[in-house]
């Protein structure tokens, strides 16, 4: 067991003794940090330009060029059969080149530049370069299929898309439906066709200096599409001001010190891969690992062993995958470089925390946040006792509460909507072209997360579940509507209702209930064909692992399919008095 962590089993608390931790935490005392917190606590960590503007990418990378960090390795990239490293200076110069490429092709500040790439160095370089240029950078998970891409890039009216030769065919299928798209930039050894540019050739054609654009704090910086319970995914817009919260949370929650080798397993197609895979960690001057390969527990241990990773930020499904492999695999590798472990994205079961304490010698620190919040809001801290199963306490300066449907606070111990008082720097600034949707997030002066939780007498928050039908599979947030819409495009499917079904490894798996068009039989071949159809259109992680054919689906009086009835039936729960089912 780690020095400084004392197990207290009777009331299931992991007690921390700060004086015995491997390294003194950046935030030594939670209560004191809360008491002395102000906007200045954020501001003094960040460099603003003289005119009060800032640039998040400048803060993450370029401001370090005035310090000895300049020649330090910022990025270690691990590919299938090669590795590459970039110093802070190299990262600054390469991203400057990308900004110059945008300028060369007449791209304007505020235009959307989308990145559809696997975890390759070009992704990180283009992200930073796009931000330096003042574009709005959007990222897309490489598992997305053509329909999922169209829903996002089409809606954002992106003018530039950066992709790889392997992924480009998915763009070709939908290109004619994206009239705003002017430039497709393709990485690697690639001979560009009509309307396409070669990433490498373009980068070689411009210089490594660029006048980083000064951005008013609340100007658009990056965007991510995320799913709610109805409609297509929505474009969540974030500003350059996010960096204030991302920097300080990376410092105080992930406890990043300049000499850390840090590894965030998340893909920048998701918010964790941006906030804590790019901006927060580099702003803190660490060496960051990017593993571009497929997820695999043995590879994870190897990466930690080979690169002497000291801080690791991952997700519960990954931890459960390691647990499934058994402690023997963990014991094969030297993991003694690890100093701090954190987890996000889905409920972290207490067993996983105890397992890591026993087999890795350190507990995982659960924390909670969302695409919309731009950074961690509730966390377990290096210096604070852990109650395994709890998400921890609000970050200093953040007010969290449990509220009822009118936005009134509920007493300690009662379940309700998890709400946060708006005002922290990284809260989204808008939903792309959808003010109504943006406004729906706010109730009685609170930002409503869409999650149910409770708070205990010590101020620890406990996650209960989503308040809506959003599915969380392996930490990926998936909207049922998107899958249902795709399902009914299959010629055999008449109607579809999609739910998250509890799963030991993945938290939830996607289960679809369908009715068939006349003339189709529910054969195994047909089910396979439907799964493939969804995988190709939407994404590898969004296809229903289970499909059940029904003669009819439960509906409201106006004909809307009732997912919550399907879910209750699946879980064998009482569905209540269906005669009173109202249209919702
Ligand atoms: O339901 C909550 C769950 O993930 C949702 C946010 O998903 P996304 O926007 O994709 O961002 C994920 C990474 C920041 C939340 O509304 N979630 C996130 N963290 C936790 C969690 N559920 C339980 N415990 C957590 N620690």
Tab-separated table of N, CA, C and O and ligand atoms in Angstrom, residues 224-227 236 266 270-273 275-276 313 316 343-349 365-376 378-380 389-392 418 447 449-452 462-468 470-472 475-478, ligand 1:
chain	number	residue	atom	x	y	z
A	224	UNK	N	-17.634	20.679	-29.207
A	224	UNK	CA	-17.797	19.231	-29.165
A	224	UNK	C	-19.277	18.933	-29.237
A	224	UNK	O	-20.080	19.627	-28.601
A	225	UNK	N	-19.627	17.922	-29.975
A	225	UNK	CA	-21.036	17.541	-30.037
A	225	UNK	C	-21.338	16.541	-28.945
A	225	UNK	O	-20.558	15.618	-28.684
A	226	UNK	N	-22.461	16.742	-28.287
A	226	UNK	CA	-22.816	15.831	-27.217
A	226	UNK	C	-24.301	15.524	-27.250
A	226	UNK	O	-25.088	16.292	-27.797
A	227	UNK	N	-24.661	14.376	-26.674
A	227	UNK	CA	-26.031	13.886	-26.823
A	227	UNK	C	-26.887	14.163	-25.611
A	227	UNK	O	-26.448	13.995	-24.481
A	236	UNK	N	-21.630	21.940	-28.369
A	236	UNK	CA	-21.302	22.673	-27.143
A	236	UNK	C	-20.078	23.545	-27.429
A	236	UNK	O	-19.038	23.039	-27.832
A	266	UNK	N	-7.803	9.358	-22.560
A	266	UNK	CA	-8.962	9.790	-23.368
A	266	UNK	C	-8.565	10.310	-24.744
A	266	UNK	O	-7.518	10.920	-24.923
A	270	UNK	N	-13.360	13.428	-27.412
A	270	UNK	CA	-14.208	13.647	-26.238
A	270	UNK	C	-13.566	14.730	-25.383
A	270	UNK	O	-12.354	14.943	-25.455
A	271	UNK	N	-14.365	15.346	-24.536
A	271	UNK	CA	-13.883	16.534	-23.813
A	271	UNK	C	-12.693	16.246	-22.902
A	271	UNK	O	-11.793	17.081	-22.752
A	272	UNK	N	-12.638	15.055	-22.311
A	272	UNK	CA	-11.516	14.758	-21.404
A	272	UNK	C	-10.193	14.828	-22.167
A	272	UNK	O	-9.184	15.311	-21.644
A	273	UNK	N	-10.214	14.346	-23.396
A	273	UNK	CA	-8.996	14.344	-24.217
A	273	UNK	C	-8.554	15.743	-24.606
A	273	UNK	O	-7.399	15.944	-24.995
A	275	UNK	N	-9.534	18.803	-22.513
A	275	UNK	CA	-9.263	19.572	-21.289
A	275	UNK	C	-8.081	19.002	-20.511
A	275	UNK	O	-7.253	19.748	-19.982
A	276	UNK	N	-8.014	17.647	-20.435
A	276	UNK	CA	-6.954	17.020	-19.635
A	276	UNK	C	-6.030	16.139	-20.462
A	276	UNK	O	-5.244	15.379	-19.908
A	313	UNK	N	-4.705	9.297	-15.692
A	313	UNK	CA	-6.128	9.695	-15.672
A	313	UNK	C	-6.850	8.802	-16.668
A	313	UNK	O	-6.571	8.848	-17.867
A	316	UNK	N	-13.478	4.304	-15.629
A	316	UNK	CA	-13.852	3.072	-14.925
A	316	UNK	C	-13.845	1.805	-15.788
A	316	UNK	O	-13.424	0.757	-15.318
A	343	UNK	N	-9.950	9.037	-12.182
A	343	UNK	CA	-10.896	8.385	-13.078
A	343	UNK	C	-12.106	9.276	-13.304
A	343	UNK	O	-12.516	10.010	-12.409
A	344	UNK	N	-12.669	9.203	-14.498
A	344	UNK	CA	-13.841	10.020	-14.823
A	344	UNK	C	-14.706	9.350	-15.879
A	344	UNK	O	-14.276	8.437	-16.566
A	345	UNK	N	-15.932	9.828	-15.992
A	345	UNK	CA	-16.773	9.499	-17.141
A	345	UNK	C	-17.958	8.621	-16.843
A	345	UNK	O	-18.942	8.636	-17.564
A	346	UNK	N	-17.875	7.827	-15.807
A	346	UNK	CA	-18.973	6.932	-15.447
A	346	UNK	C	-18.780	6.582	-13.975
A	346	UNK	O	-17.718	6.851	-13.413
A	347	UNK	N	-19.794	5.976	-13.370
A	347	UNK	CA	-19.650	5.672	-11.947
A	347	UNK	C	-18.452	4.743	-11.690
A	347	UNK	O	-18.277	3.752	-12.389
A	348	UNK	N	-17.643	5.119	-10.719
A	348	UNK	CA	-16.497	4.290	-10.343
A	348	UNK	C	-16.912	3.462	-9.127
A	348	UNK	O	-17.085	4.003	-8.033
A	349	UNK	N	-17.083	2.179	-9.342
A	349	UNK	CA	-17.568	1.343	-8.248
A	349	UNK	C	-16.503	1.210	-7.159
A	349	UNK	O	-15.312	1.143	-7.447
A	365	UNK	N	-8.864	8.123	-7.829
A	365	UNK	CA	-9.621	9.275	-7.328
A	365	UNK	C	-10.692	9.597	-8.361
A	365	UNK	O	-10.376	10.056	-9.462
A	366	UNK	N	-11.943	9.360	-7.996
A	366	UNK	CA	-13.056	9.615	-8.913
A	366	UNK	C	-13.303	11.111	-9.005
A	366	UNK	O	-13.154	11.835	-8.009
A	367	UNK	N	-13.659	11.574	-10.207
A	367	UNK	CA	-14.133	12.956	-10.308
A	367	UNK	C	-15.225	13.060	-11.348
A	367	UNK	O	-15.361	12.192	-12.205
A	368	UNK	N	-15.988	14.120	-11.226
A	368	UNK	CA	-17.197	14.288	-12.033
A	368	UNK	C	-17.163	15.578	-12.823
A	368	UNK	O	-16.836	16.642	-12.288
A	369	UNK	N	-17.526	15.491	-14.082
A	369	UNK	CA	-17.792	16.692	-14.895
A	369	UNK	C	-18.434	16.263	-16.192
A	369	UNK	O	-18.794	15.088	-16.349
A	370	UNK	N	-18.589	17.195	-17.135
A	370	UNK	CA	-19.313	16.932	-18.375
A	370	UNK	C	-18.732	17.753	-19.518
A	370	UNK	O	-18.052	18.756	-19.278
A	371	UNK	N	-19.111	17.381	-20.733
A	371	UNK	CA	-18.702	18.144	-21.910
A	371	UNK	C	-19.041	19.625	-21.708
A	371	UNK	O	-18.231	20.511	-22.002
A	372	UNK	N	-20.214	19.897	-21.204
A	372	UNK	CA	-20.701	21.270	-21.065
A	372	UNK	C	-19.911	22.063	-20.026
A	372	UNK	O	-19.858	23.287	-20.083
A	373	UNK	N	-19.348	21.366	-19.021
A	373	UNK	CA	-18.719	22.093	-17.903
A	373	UNK	C	-17.251	22.430	-18.183
A	373	UNK	O	-16.649	23.190	-17.425
A	374	UNK	N	-16.678	21.829	-19.220
A	374	UNK	CA	-15.327	22.188	-19.653
A	374	UNK	C	-14.214	21.815	-18.686
A	374	UNK	O	-13.038	22.039	-18.987
A	375	UNK	N	-14.541	21.298	-17.539
A	375	UNK	CA	-13.515	20.928	-16.570
A	375	UNK	C	-14.170	20.248	-15.375
A	375	UNK	O	-15.402	20.274	-15.221
A	376	UNK	N	-13.314	19.672	-14.529
A	376	UNK	CA	-13.808	18.896	-13.377
A	376	UNK	C	-14.502	19.834	-12.385
A	376	UNK	O	-14.005	20.932	-12.089
A	378	UNK	N	-16.421	18.254	-9.425
A	378	UNK	CA	-16.486	17.562	-8.132
A	378	UNK	C	-15.390	16.508	-8.162
A	378	UNK	O	-15.253	15.789	-9.157
A	379	UNK	N	-14.619	16.419	-7.067
A	379	UNK	CA	-13.464	15.521	-7.157
A	379	UNK	C	-13.021	14.997	-5.803
A	379	UNK	O	-13.323	15.564	-4.748
A	380	UNK	N	-12.264	13.923	-5.887
A	380	UNK	CA	-11.476	13.441	-4.753
A	380	UNK	C	-10.054	13.974	-4.953
A	380	UNK	O	-9.516	13.905	-6.058
A	389	UNK	N	-16.671	5.149	-3.890
A	389	UNK	CA	-18.051	5.166	-4.384
A	389	UNK	C	-18.584	6.586	-4.483
A	389	UNK	O	-19.580	6.832	-5.153
A	390	UNK	N	-17.894	7.531	-3.815
A	390	UNK	CA	-18.335	8.932	-3.888
A	390	UNK	C	-17.482	9.686	-4.915
A	390	UNK	O	-16.313	9.398	-5.105
A	391	UNK	N	-18.112	10.691	-5.554
A	391	UNK	CA	-17.394	11.504	-6.544
A	391	UNK	C	-16.514	12.549	-5.869
A	391	UNK	O	-15.736	13.231	-6.520
A	392	UNK	N	-16.687	12.721	-4.546
A	392	UNK	CA	-15.864	13.673	-3.810
A	392	UNK	C	-16.594	14.966	-3.532
A	392	UNK	O	-17.820	15.001	-3.414
A	418	UNK	N	-28.519	17.107	-9.668
A	418	UNK	CA	-27.223	17.708	-9.336
A	418	UNK	C	-27.105	19.029	-10.090
A	418	UNK	O	-27.218	19.073	-11.316
A	447	UNK	N	-27.105	25.794	-12.932
A	447	UNK	CA	-26.853	24.977	-14.120
A	447	UNK	C	-27.224	23.540	-13.727
A	447	UNK	O	-26.746	23.024	-12.706
A	449	UNK	N	-27.216	19.622	-14.297
A	449	UNK	CA	-26.316	18.688	-14.995
A	449	UNK	C	-27.056	17.614	-15.783
A	449	UNK	O	-26.487	17.021	-16.695
A	450	UNK	N	-28.296	17.303	-15.374
A	450	UNK	CA	-28.984	16.168	-16.007
A	450	UNK	C	-28.688	14.862	-15.290
A	450	UNK	O	-29.108	13.794	-15.719
A	451	UNK	N	-27.945	14.961	-14.175
A	451	UNK	CA	-27.644	13.770	-13.372
A	451	UNK	C	-28.367	13.855	-12.035
A	451	UNK	O	-28.591	14.946	-11.505
A	452	UNK	N	-28.696	12.674	-11.496
A	452	UNK	CA	-29.267	12.598	-10.150
A	452	UNK	C	-28.145	12.237	-9.186
A	452	UNK	O	-27.291	11.396	-9.512
A	462	UNK	N	-22.603	11.843	-4.108
A	462	UNK	CA	-22.755	10.454	-4.553
A	462	UNK	C	-23.628	10.434	-5.795
A	462	UNK	O	-24.744	10.949	-5.789
A	463	UNK	N	-23.120	9.843	-6.855
A	463	UNK	CA	-23.844	9.759	-8.124
A	463	UNK	C	-24.942	8.705	-8.024
A	463	UNK	O	-24.725	7.625	-7.489
A	464	UNK	N	-26.104	9.024	-8.562
A	464	UNK	CA	-27.197	8.039	-8.566
A	464	UNK	C	-27.474	7.544	-9.978
A	464	UNK	O	-27.555	6.347	-10.230
A	465	UNK	N	-27.600	8.460	-10.930
A	465	UNK	CA	-27.864	8.033	-12.309
A	465	UNK	C	-28.276	9.229	-13.135
A	465	UNK	O	-28.411	10.347	-12.620
A	466	UNK	N	-28.476	9.021	-14.411
A	466	UNK	CA	-28.927	10.105	-15.280
A	466	UNK	C	-30.392	10.414	-14.970
A	466	UNK	O	-31.178	9.533	-14.641
A	467	UNK	N	-30.749	11.679	-15.136
A	467	UNK	CA	-32.142	12.070	-14.954
A	467	UNK	C	-32.910	11.847	-16.257
A	467	UNK	O	-34.123	11.934	-16.289
A	468	UNK	N	-32.170	11.597	-17.347
A	468	UNK	CA	-32.834	11.429	-18.646
A	468	UNK	C	-32.459	10.077	-19.260
A	468	UNK	O	-31.939	9.208	-18.577
A	470	UNK	N	-30.195	9.422	-21.510
A	470	UNK	CA	-28.847	9.354	-22.098
A	470	UNK	C	-28.140	8.080	-21.612
A	470	UNK	O	-28.244	7.703	-20.448
A	471	UNK	N	-27.448	7.432	-22.544
A	471	UNK	CA	-26.773	6.166	-22.232
A	471	UNK	C	-25.290	6.445	-22.020
A	471	UNK	O	-24.691	7.262	-22.717
A	472	UNK	N	-24.701	5.751	-21.038
A	472	UNK	CA	-23.269	5.890	-20.806
A	472	UNK	C	-22.635	4.510	-20.973
A	472	UNK	O	-22.720	3.666	-20.101
A	475	UNK	N	-18.127	4.944	-20.604
A	475	UNK	CA	-17.781	6.366	-20.452
A	475	UNK	C	-18.137	7.206	-21.666
A	475	UNK	O	-17.908	8.404	-21.676
A	476	UNK	N	-18.689	6.587	-22.709
A	476	UNK	CA	-19.114	7.361	-23.881
A	476	UNK	C	-20.582	7.708	-23.743
A	476	UNK	O	-21.423	6.842	-23.506
A	477	UNK	N	-20.847	8.982	-23.928
A	477	UNK	CA	-22.227	9.454	-23.781
A	477	UNK	C	-22.928	9.289	-25.121
A	477	UNK	O	-22.487	9.841	-26.126
A	478	UNK	N	-24.002	8.521	-25.139
A	478	UNK	CA	-24.672	8.215	-26.401
A	478	UNK	C	-26.155	8.571	-26.269
A	478	UNK	O	-26.806	8.205	-25.294
B	1	LIG	O1	-23.734	11.096	-16.373
B	1	LIG	C1	-22.534	11.717	-16.019
B	1	LIG	C2	-21.350	10.860	-16.442
B	1	LIG	O2	-20.954	11.311	-17.714
B	1	LIG	C3	-21.781	12.418	-18.099
B	1	LIG	C4	-20.972	13.405	-18.886
B	1	LIG	O3	-20.519	12.801	-20.048
B	1	LIG	P1	-19.599	13.598	-21.032
B	1	LIG	O4	-20.213	14.912	-21.328
B	1	LIG	O5	-19.309	12.704	-22.177
B	1	LIG	O6	-18.275	13.863	-20.221
B	1	LIG	C5	-17.558	12.771	-19.738
B	1	LIG	C6	-16.238	13.160	-19.142
B	1	LIG	C7	-16.158	14.409	-18.451
B	1	LIG	C8	-22.299	12.973	-16.814
B	1	LIG	O7	-23.459	13.751	-17.029
B	1	LIG	N1	-20.226	11.002	-15.517
B	1	LIG	C9	-19.131	11.783	-15.647
B	1	LIG	N2	-18.317	11.621	-14.580
B	1	LIG	C10	-18.910	10.746	-13.751
B	1	LIG	C11	-20.131	10.362	-14.344
B	1	LIG	N3	-20.978	9.498	-13.754
B	1	LIG	C12	-20.616	9.005	-12.551
B	1	LIG	N4	-19.459	9.317	-11.924
B	1	LIG	C13	-18.577	10.188	-12.486
B	1	LIG	N5	-17.442	10.475	-11.876
